[in-house]
PDB file of C-alpha atoms in Angstrom:
ATOM      1  CA  LEU A 284       0.047   0.050   0.148  1.00 83.00           C
ATOM      2  CA  SER A 285       1.915   3.635  -1.151  1.00 87.00           C
ATOM      3  CA  PHE A 286       1.889   6.276   1.585  1.00 87.00           C
ATOM      4  CA  HIS A 287      -0.139   8.463  -0.632  1.00 86.00           C
ATOM      5  CA  LYS A 288      -3.285   5.770  -0.735  1.00 87.00           C
ATOM      6  CA  MET A 289      -3.200   5.577   3.283  1.00 84.00           C
ATOM      7  CA  ILE A 290      -3.301   9.488   3.667  1.00 85.00           C
ATOM      8  CA  ALA A 291      -7.245  10.682   3.338  1.00 77.00           C
ATOM      9  CA  ILE A 292      -7.894  13.868   0.919  1.00 82.00           C
ATOM     10  CA  ASP A 293      -8.892  15.715   3.899  1.00 85.00           C
ATOM     11  CA  CYS A 294      -6.617  14.373   6.526  1.00 86.00           C
ATOM     12  CA  SER A 295      -4.804  17.401   8.664  1.00 91.00           C
ATOM     13  CA  ARG A 296      -1.166  17.568   8.685  1.00 92.00           C
ATOM     14  CA  MET A 297      -0.864  16.372  11.931  1.00 94.00           C
ATOM     15  CA  GLU A 298      -2.724  13.475  11.080  1.00 92.00           C
ATOM     16  CA  ILE A 299      -0.279  12.516   8.392  1.00 91.00           C
ATOM     17  CA  ILE A 300       2.654  12.981  10.388  1.00 93.00           C
ATOM     18  CA  ILE A 301       1.080  10.830  12.574  1.00 93.00           C
ATOM     19  CA  ILE A 302       0.380   8.242  10.218  1.00 91.00           C
ATOM     20  CA  PHE A 303       4.376   8.686   8.800  1.00 91.00           C
ATOM     21  CA  LEU A 304       5.582   7.856  12.432  1.00 95.00           C
ATOM     22  CA  ALA A 305       3.202   4.974  12.653  1.00 94.00           C
ATOM     23  CA  LEU A 306       4.363   3.559   9.721  1.00 92.00           C
ATOM     24  CA  LEU A 307       8.281   4.211  11.624  1.00 93.00           C
ATOM     25  CA  GLU A 308       7.917   1.786  14.064  1.00 95.00           C
ATOM     26  CA  LEU A 309       5.952  -1.054  12.249  1.00 92.00           C
ATOM     27  CA  ILE A 310       9.325  -0.742  10.219  1.00 91.00           C
ATOM     28  CA  CYS A 311      11.012  -0.320  13.266  1.00 93.00           C
ATOM     29  CA  GLN A 312       9.645  -3.325  14.966  1.00 93.00           C
ATOM     30  CA  ASP A 313      10.728  -5.081  12.266  1.00 89.00           C
ATOM     31  CA  LYS A 314       6.834  -5.562  11.093  1.00 91.00           C
ATOM     32  CA  VAL A 315       6.520  -4.058   7.786  1.00 90.00           C
ATOM     33  CA  TYR A 316       9.328  -3.573   4.572  1.00 87.00           C
ATOM     34  CA  TYR A 317       9.464  -0.365   2.805  1.00 90.00           C
ATOM     35  CA  ILE A 318      10.331   0.284  -0.503  1.00 90.00           C
ATOM     36  CA  GLN A 319      10.645   4.138  -2.495  1.00 90.00           C
ATOM     37  CA  SER A 320      12.393   4.109  -5.926  1.00 89.00           C
ATOM     38  CA  ARG A 321      13.676   7.334  -6.207  1.00 91.00           C
ATOM     39  CA  ASN A 322      13.915  10.429  -3.376  1.00 92.00           C
ATOM     40  CA  PHE A 323      10.507  12.261  -3.265  1.00 90.00           C
ATOM     41  CA  ALA A 324       8.861   8.965  -4.306  1.00 90.00           C
ATOM     42  CA  ASP A 325       6.196   7.316  -3.036  1.00 90.00           C
ATOM     43  CA  ILE A 326       6.828   5.083  -0.496  1.00 90.00           C
ATOM     44  CA  ILE A 327       5.348   1.596  -0.685  1.00 90.00           C
ATOM     45  CA  PHE A 328       4.459  -0.004   2.145  1.00 90.00           C
ATOM     46  CA  TYR A 329       4.590  -4.074   2.464  1.00 87.00           C
ATOM     47  CA  ARG A 330       3.915  -5.766   6.434  1.00 87.00           C
ATOM     48  CA  LYS A 331       6.089  -8.889   6.378  1.00 83.00           C
ATOM     49  CA  ASP A 332       3.367 -11.968   6.961  1.00 79.00           C
ATOM     50  CA  ASP A 333       1.753 -10.523   3.348  1.00 69.00           C
ATOM     51  CA  LYS A 334       1.722 -14.168   1.440  1.00 62.00           C
ATOM     52  CA  LYS A 335       1.982 -11.771  -1.778  1.00 63.00           C
ATOM     53  CA  LEU A 336       4.878 -10.110  -1.118  1.00 59.00           C
ATOM     54  CA  PRO A 337       7.694 -10.649  -3.416  1.00 57.00           C
ATOM     55  CA  LYS A 338      10.751 -11.635  -0.749  1.00 54.00           C
ATOM     56  CA  GLU A 339      13.283 -12.126  -3.581  1.00 53.00           C
ATOM     57  CA  LYS A 340      12.355  -8.259  -4.968  1.00 52.00           C
ATOM     58  CA  ILE A 341      12.028  -6.548  -1.767  1.00 53.00           C
ATOM     59  CA  ASN A 342      15.436  -7.952  -0.031  1.00 51.00           C
ATOM     60  CA  HIS A 343      16.944  -6.672  -3.142  1.00 46.00           C
ATOM     61  CA  LYS A 344      15.744  -3.589  -3.093  1.00 51.00           C
ATOM     62  CA  ILE A 345      16.250  -2.786   0.166  1.00 49.00           C
ATOM     63  CA  ASN A 346      19.186  -4.068   0.344  1.00 48.00           C
ATOM     64  CA  GLY A 347      20.485  -1.560  -2.330  1.00 49.00           C
ATOM     65  CA  LYS A 348      20.413  -4.085  -5.033  1.00 47.00           C
ATOM     66  CA  GLU A 349      18.268  -4.083  -8.205  1.00 43.00           C
TER      67      GLU A 349
END
């Protein structure tokens, strides 16, 4: 799920910050993967227990490989 799709059009700035901080906490707890193709691009989040997750592709992007 992309960060852009997570936030509603009518979300306040504070709500967007809280959602982003919650996602960072999930990353720190090792519960989600994330991918961002380049600076300022949309961030895509994946649950680590997602059965549809293309783990090989995600692992390479996390480790800085393409």
